PDB file of C-alpha atoms in Angstrom:
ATOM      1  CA  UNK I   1      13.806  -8.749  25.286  1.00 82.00           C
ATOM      2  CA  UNK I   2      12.323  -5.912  22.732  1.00 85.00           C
ATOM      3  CA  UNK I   3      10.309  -8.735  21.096  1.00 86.00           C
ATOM      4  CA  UNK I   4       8.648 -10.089  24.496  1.00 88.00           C
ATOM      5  CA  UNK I   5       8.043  -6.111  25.763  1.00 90.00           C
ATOM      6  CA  UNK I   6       6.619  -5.633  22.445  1.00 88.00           C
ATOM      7  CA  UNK I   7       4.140  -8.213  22.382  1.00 92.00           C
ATOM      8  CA  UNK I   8       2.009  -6.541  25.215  1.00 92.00           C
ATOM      9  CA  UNK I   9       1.332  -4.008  23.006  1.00 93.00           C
ATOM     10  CA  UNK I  10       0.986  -5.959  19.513  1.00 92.00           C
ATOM     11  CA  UNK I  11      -3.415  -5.587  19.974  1.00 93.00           C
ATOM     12  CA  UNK I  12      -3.168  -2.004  20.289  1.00 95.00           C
ATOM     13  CA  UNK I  13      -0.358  -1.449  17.379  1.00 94.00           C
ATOM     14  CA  UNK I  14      -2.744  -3.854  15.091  1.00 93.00           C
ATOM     15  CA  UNK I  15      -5.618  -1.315  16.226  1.00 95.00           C
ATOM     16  CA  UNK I  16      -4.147   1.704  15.221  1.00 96.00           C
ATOM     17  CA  UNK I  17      -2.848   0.533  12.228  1.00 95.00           C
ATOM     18  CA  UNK I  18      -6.666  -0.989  11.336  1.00 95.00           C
ATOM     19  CA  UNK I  19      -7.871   2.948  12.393  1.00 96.00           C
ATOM     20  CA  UNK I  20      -5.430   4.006   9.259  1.00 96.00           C
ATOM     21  CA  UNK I  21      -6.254   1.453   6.981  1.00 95.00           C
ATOM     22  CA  UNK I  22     -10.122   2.618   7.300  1.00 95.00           C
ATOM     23  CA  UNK I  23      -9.527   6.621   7.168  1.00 96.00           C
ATOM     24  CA  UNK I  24      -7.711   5.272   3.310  1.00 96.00           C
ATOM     25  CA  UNK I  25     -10.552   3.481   2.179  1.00 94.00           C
ATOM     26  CA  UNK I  26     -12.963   5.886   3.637  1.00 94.00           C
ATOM     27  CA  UNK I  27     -11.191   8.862   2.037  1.00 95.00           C
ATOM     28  CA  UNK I  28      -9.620   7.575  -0.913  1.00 94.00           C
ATOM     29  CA  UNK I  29     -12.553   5.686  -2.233  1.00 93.00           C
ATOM     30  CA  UNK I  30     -13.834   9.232  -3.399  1.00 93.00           C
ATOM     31  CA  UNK I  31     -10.894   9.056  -5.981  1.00 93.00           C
ATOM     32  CA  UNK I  32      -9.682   7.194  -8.400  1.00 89.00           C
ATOM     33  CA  UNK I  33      -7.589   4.884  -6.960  1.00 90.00           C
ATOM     34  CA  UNK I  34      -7.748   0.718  -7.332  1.00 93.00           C
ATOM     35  CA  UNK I  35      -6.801   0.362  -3.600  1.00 93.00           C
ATOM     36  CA  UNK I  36      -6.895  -3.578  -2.519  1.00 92.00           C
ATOM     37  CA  UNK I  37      -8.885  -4.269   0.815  1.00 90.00           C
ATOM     38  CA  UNK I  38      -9.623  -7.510   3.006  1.00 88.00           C
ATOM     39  CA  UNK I  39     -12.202  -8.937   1.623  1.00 91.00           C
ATOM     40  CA  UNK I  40     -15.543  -9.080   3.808  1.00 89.00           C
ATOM     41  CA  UNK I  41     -15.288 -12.570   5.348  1.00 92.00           C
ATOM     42  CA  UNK I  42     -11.456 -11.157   6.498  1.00 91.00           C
ATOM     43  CA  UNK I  43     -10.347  -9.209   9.132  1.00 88.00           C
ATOM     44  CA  UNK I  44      -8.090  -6.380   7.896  1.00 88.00           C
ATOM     45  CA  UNK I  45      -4.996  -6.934   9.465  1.00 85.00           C
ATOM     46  CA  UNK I  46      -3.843  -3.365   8.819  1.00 89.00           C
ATOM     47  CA  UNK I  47       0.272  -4.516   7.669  1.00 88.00           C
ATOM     48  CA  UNK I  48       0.352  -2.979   4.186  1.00 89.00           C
ATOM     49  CA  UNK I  49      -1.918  -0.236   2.229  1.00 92.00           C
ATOM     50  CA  UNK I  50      -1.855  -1.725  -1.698  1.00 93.00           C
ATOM     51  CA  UNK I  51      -2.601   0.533  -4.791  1.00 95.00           C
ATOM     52  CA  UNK I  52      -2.644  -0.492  -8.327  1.00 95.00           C
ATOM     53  CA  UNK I  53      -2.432   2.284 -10.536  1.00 95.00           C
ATOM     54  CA  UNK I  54      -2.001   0.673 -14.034  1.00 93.00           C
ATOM     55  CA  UNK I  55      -1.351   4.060 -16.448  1.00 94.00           C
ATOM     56  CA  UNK I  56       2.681   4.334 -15.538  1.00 94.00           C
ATOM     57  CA  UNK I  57       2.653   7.818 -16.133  1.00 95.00           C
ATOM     58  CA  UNK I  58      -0.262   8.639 -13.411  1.00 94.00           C
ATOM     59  CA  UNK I  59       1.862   6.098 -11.337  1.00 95.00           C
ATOM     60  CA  UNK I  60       5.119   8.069 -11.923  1.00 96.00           C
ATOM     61  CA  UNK I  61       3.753  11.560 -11.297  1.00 95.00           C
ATOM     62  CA  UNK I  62       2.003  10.094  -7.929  1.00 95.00           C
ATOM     63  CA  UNK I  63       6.134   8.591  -7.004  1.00 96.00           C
ATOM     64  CA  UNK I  64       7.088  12.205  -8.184  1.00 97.00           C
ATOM     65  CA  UNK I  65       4.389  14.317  -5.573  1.00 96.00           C
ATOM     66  CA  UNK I  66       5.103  11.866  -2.832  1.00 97.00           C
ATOM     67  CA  UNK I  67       8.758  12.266  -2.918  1.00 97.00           C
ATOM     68  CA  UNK I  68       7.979  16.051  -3.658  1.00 96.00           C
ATOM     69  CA  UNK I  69       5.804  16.041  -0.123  1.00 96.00           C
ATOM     70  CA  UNK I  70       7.838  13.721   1.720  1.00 96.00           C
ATOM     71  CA  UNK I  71       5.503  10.632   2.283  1.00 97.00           C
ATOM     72  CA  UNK I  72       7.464   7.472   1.820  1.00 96.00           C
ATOM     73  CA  UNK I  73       6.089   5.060   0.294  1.00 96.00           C
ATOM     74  CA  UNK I  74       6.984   1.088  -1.363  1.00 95.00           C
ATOM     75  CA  UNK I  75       6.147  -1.295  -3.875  1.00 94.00           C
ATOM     76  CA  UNK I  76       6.257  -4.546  -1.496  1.00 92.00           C
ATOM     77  CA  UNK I  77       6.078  -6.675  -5.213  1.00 90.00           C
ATOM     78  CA  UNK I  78       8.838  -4.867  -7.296  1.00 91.00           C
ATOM     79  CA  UNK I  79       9.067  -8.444  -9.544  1.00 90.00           C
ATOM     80  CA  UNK I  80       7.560 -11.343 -10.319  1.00 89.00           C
ATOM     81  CA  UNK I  81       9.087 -14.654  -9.009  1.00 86.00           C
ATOM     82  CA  UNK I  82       9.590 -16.295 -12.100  1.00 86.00           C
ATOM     83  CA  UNK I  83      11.666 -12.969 -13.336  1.00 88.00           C
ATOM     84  CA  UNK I  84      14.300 -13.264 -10.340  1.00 87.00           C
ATOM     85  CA  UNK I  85      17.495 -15.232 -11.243  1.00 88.00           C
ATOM     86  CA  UNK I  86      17.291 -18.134  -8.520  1.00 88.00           C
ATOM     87  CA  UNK I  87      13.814 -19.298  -9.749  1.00 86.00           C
ATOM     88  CA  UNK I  88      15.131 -20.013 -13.095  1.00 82.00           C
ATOM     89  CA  UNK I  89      16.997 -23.581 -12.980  1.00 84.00           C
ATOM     90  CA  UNK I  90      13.245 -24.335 -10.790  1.00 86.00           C
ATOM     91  CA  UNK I  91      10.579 -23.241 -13.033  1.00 84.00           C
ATOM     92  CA  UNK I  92       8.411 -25.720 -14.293  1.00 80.00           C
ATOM     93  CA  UNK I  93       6.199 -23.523 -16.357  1.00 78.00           C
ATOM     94  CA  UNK I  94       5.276 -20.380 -16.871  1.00 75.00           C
ATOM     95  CA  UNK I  95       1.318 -19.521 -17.481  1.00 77.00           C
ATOM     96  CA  UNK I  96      -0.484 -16.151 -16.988  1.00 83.00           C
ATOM     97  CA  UNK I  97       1.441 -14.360 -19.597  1.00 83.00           C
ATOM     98  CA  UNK I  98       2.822 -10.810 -18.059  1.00 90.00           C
ATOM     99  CA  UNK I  99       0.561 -10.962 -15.606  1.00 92.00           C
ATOM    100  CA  UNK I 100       2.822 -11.236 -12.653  1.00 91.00           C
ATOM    101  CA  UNK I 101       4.964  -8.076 -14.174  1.00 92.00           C
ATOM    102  CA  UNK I 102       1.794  -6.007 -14.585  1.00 93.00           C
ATOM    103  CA  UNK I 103       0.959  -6.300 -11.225  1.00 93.00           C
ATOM    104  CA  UNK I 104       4.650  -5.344  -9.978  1.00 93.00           C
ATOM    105  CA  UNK I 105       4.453  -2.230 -11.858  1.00 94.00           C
ATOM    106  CA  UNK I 106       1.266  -1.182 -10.789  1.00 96.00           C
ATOM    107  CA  UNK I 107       2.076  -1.498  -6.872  1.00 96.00           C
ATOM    108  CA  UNK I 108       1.944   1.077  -4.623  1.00 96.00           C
ATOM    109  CA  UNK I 109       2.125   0.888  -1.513  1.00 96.00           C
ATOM    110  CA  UNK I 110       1.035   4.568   0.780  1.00 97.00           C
ATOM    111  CA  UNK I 111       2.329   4.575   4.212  1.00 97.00           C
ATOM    112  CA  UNK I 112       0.855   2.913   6.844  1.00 96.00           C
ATOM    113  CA  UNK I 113       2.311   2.260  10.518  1.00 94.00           C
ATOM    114  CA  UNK I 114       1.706   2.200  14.024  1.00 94.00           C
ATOM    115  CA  UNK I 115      -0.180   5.503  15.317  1.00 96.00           C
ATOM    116  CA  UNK I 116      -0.396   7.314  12.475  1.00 96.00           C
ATOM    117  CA  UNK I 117      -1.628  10.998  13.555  1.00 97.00           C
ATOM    118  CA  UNK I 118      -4.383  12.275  11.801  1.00 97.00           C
ATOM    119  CA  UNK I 119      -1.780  14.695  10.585  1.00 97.00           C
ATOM    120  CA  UNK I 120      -0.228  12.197   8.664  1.00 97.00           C
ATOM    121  CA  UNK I 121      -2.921  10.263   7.268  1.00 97.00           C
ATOM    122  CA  UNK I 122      -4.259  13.607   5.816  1.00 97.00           C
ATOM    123  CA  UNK I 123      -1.037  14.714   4.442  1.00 96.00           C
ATOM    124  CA  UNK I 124      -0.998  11.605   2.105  1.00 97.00           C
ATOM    125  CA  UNK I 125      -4.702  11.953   1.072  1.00 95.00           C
ATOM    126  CA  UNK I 126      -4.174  15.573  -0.046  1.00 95.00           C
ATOM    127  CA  UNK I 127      -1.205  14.891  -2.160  1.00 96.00           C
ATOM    128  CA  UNK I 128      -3.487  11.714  -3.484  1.00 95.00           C
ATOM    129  CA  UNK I 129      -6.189  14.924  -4.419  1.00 94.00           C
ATOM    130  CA  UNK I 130      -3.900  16.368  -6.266  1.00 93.00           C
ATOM    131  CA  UNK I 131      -3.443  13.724  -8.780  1.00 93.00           C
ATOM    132  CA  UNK I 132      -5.898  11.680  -8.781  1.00 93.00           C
ATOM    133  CA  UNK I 133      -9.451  13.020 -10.436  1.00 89.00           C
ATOM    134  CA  UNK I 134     -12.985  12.757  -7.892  1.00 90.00           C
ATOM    135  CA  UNK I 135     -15.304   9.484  -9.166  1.00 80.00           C
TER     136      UNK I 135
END
């Protein structure tokens, strides 16, 4: 029943979410932050907010003054396929190098949700000022 109510609303949750995902690449692109966008051709479907932040320790004091603020925040690719146990006895190769476990460790994902307040979506980008240095 809470899946069939909640599909009369799906256009406007996508919406708002899309309204979040631009304020982040509108604000943070001032900052030195790899964020990952939709490419042109795509329309931004507004489920996840991806970082890469490669240095660990910038990564790690970011974790640090998020937790420190409050803002939750992910890493939706915490390991590489290949790494987890089950994939083993199935691999056939292996090419790339660490590739895979570069990218894992570099992921961060900033929140992003259904009608975020303006509130919110400033709270994050101040704690990203903090740490991150202006291009």
């Amino acid at each position: 029943l809470f899946l069939n109510i909640s599909l009369d609303y799906l256009p406007q949750r996508l919406a708002s979410r899309r309204v979040a995902v631009d304020y982040y690449s509108r604000t943070l692109s001032a900052y030195e932050l790899n964020q990952i966008k939709a490419p042109d051709a795509y329309l931004e479907n507004g489920y996840c907010n991806v970082c890469l932040i490669e240095d660990a320790d910038q990564k790690t004091r970011f974790e640090a003054a998020l937790k420190e603020d409050g803002i939750g925040f992910g890493n939706i690719y915490p390991g590489a396929i290949s790494d987890q146990p089950g994939a083993k006895g199935f691999l056939y190769a292996h090419v790339g190098g660490d590739n895979a476990q570069q990218l894992c460790r570099s992921v961060l994902n900033l929140p992003l949700f259904p009608y975020m307040m303006a509130e919110e979506l400033s709270e994050v980008t101040n704690t990203v000022s903090r740490i991150f240095k202006k291009r």
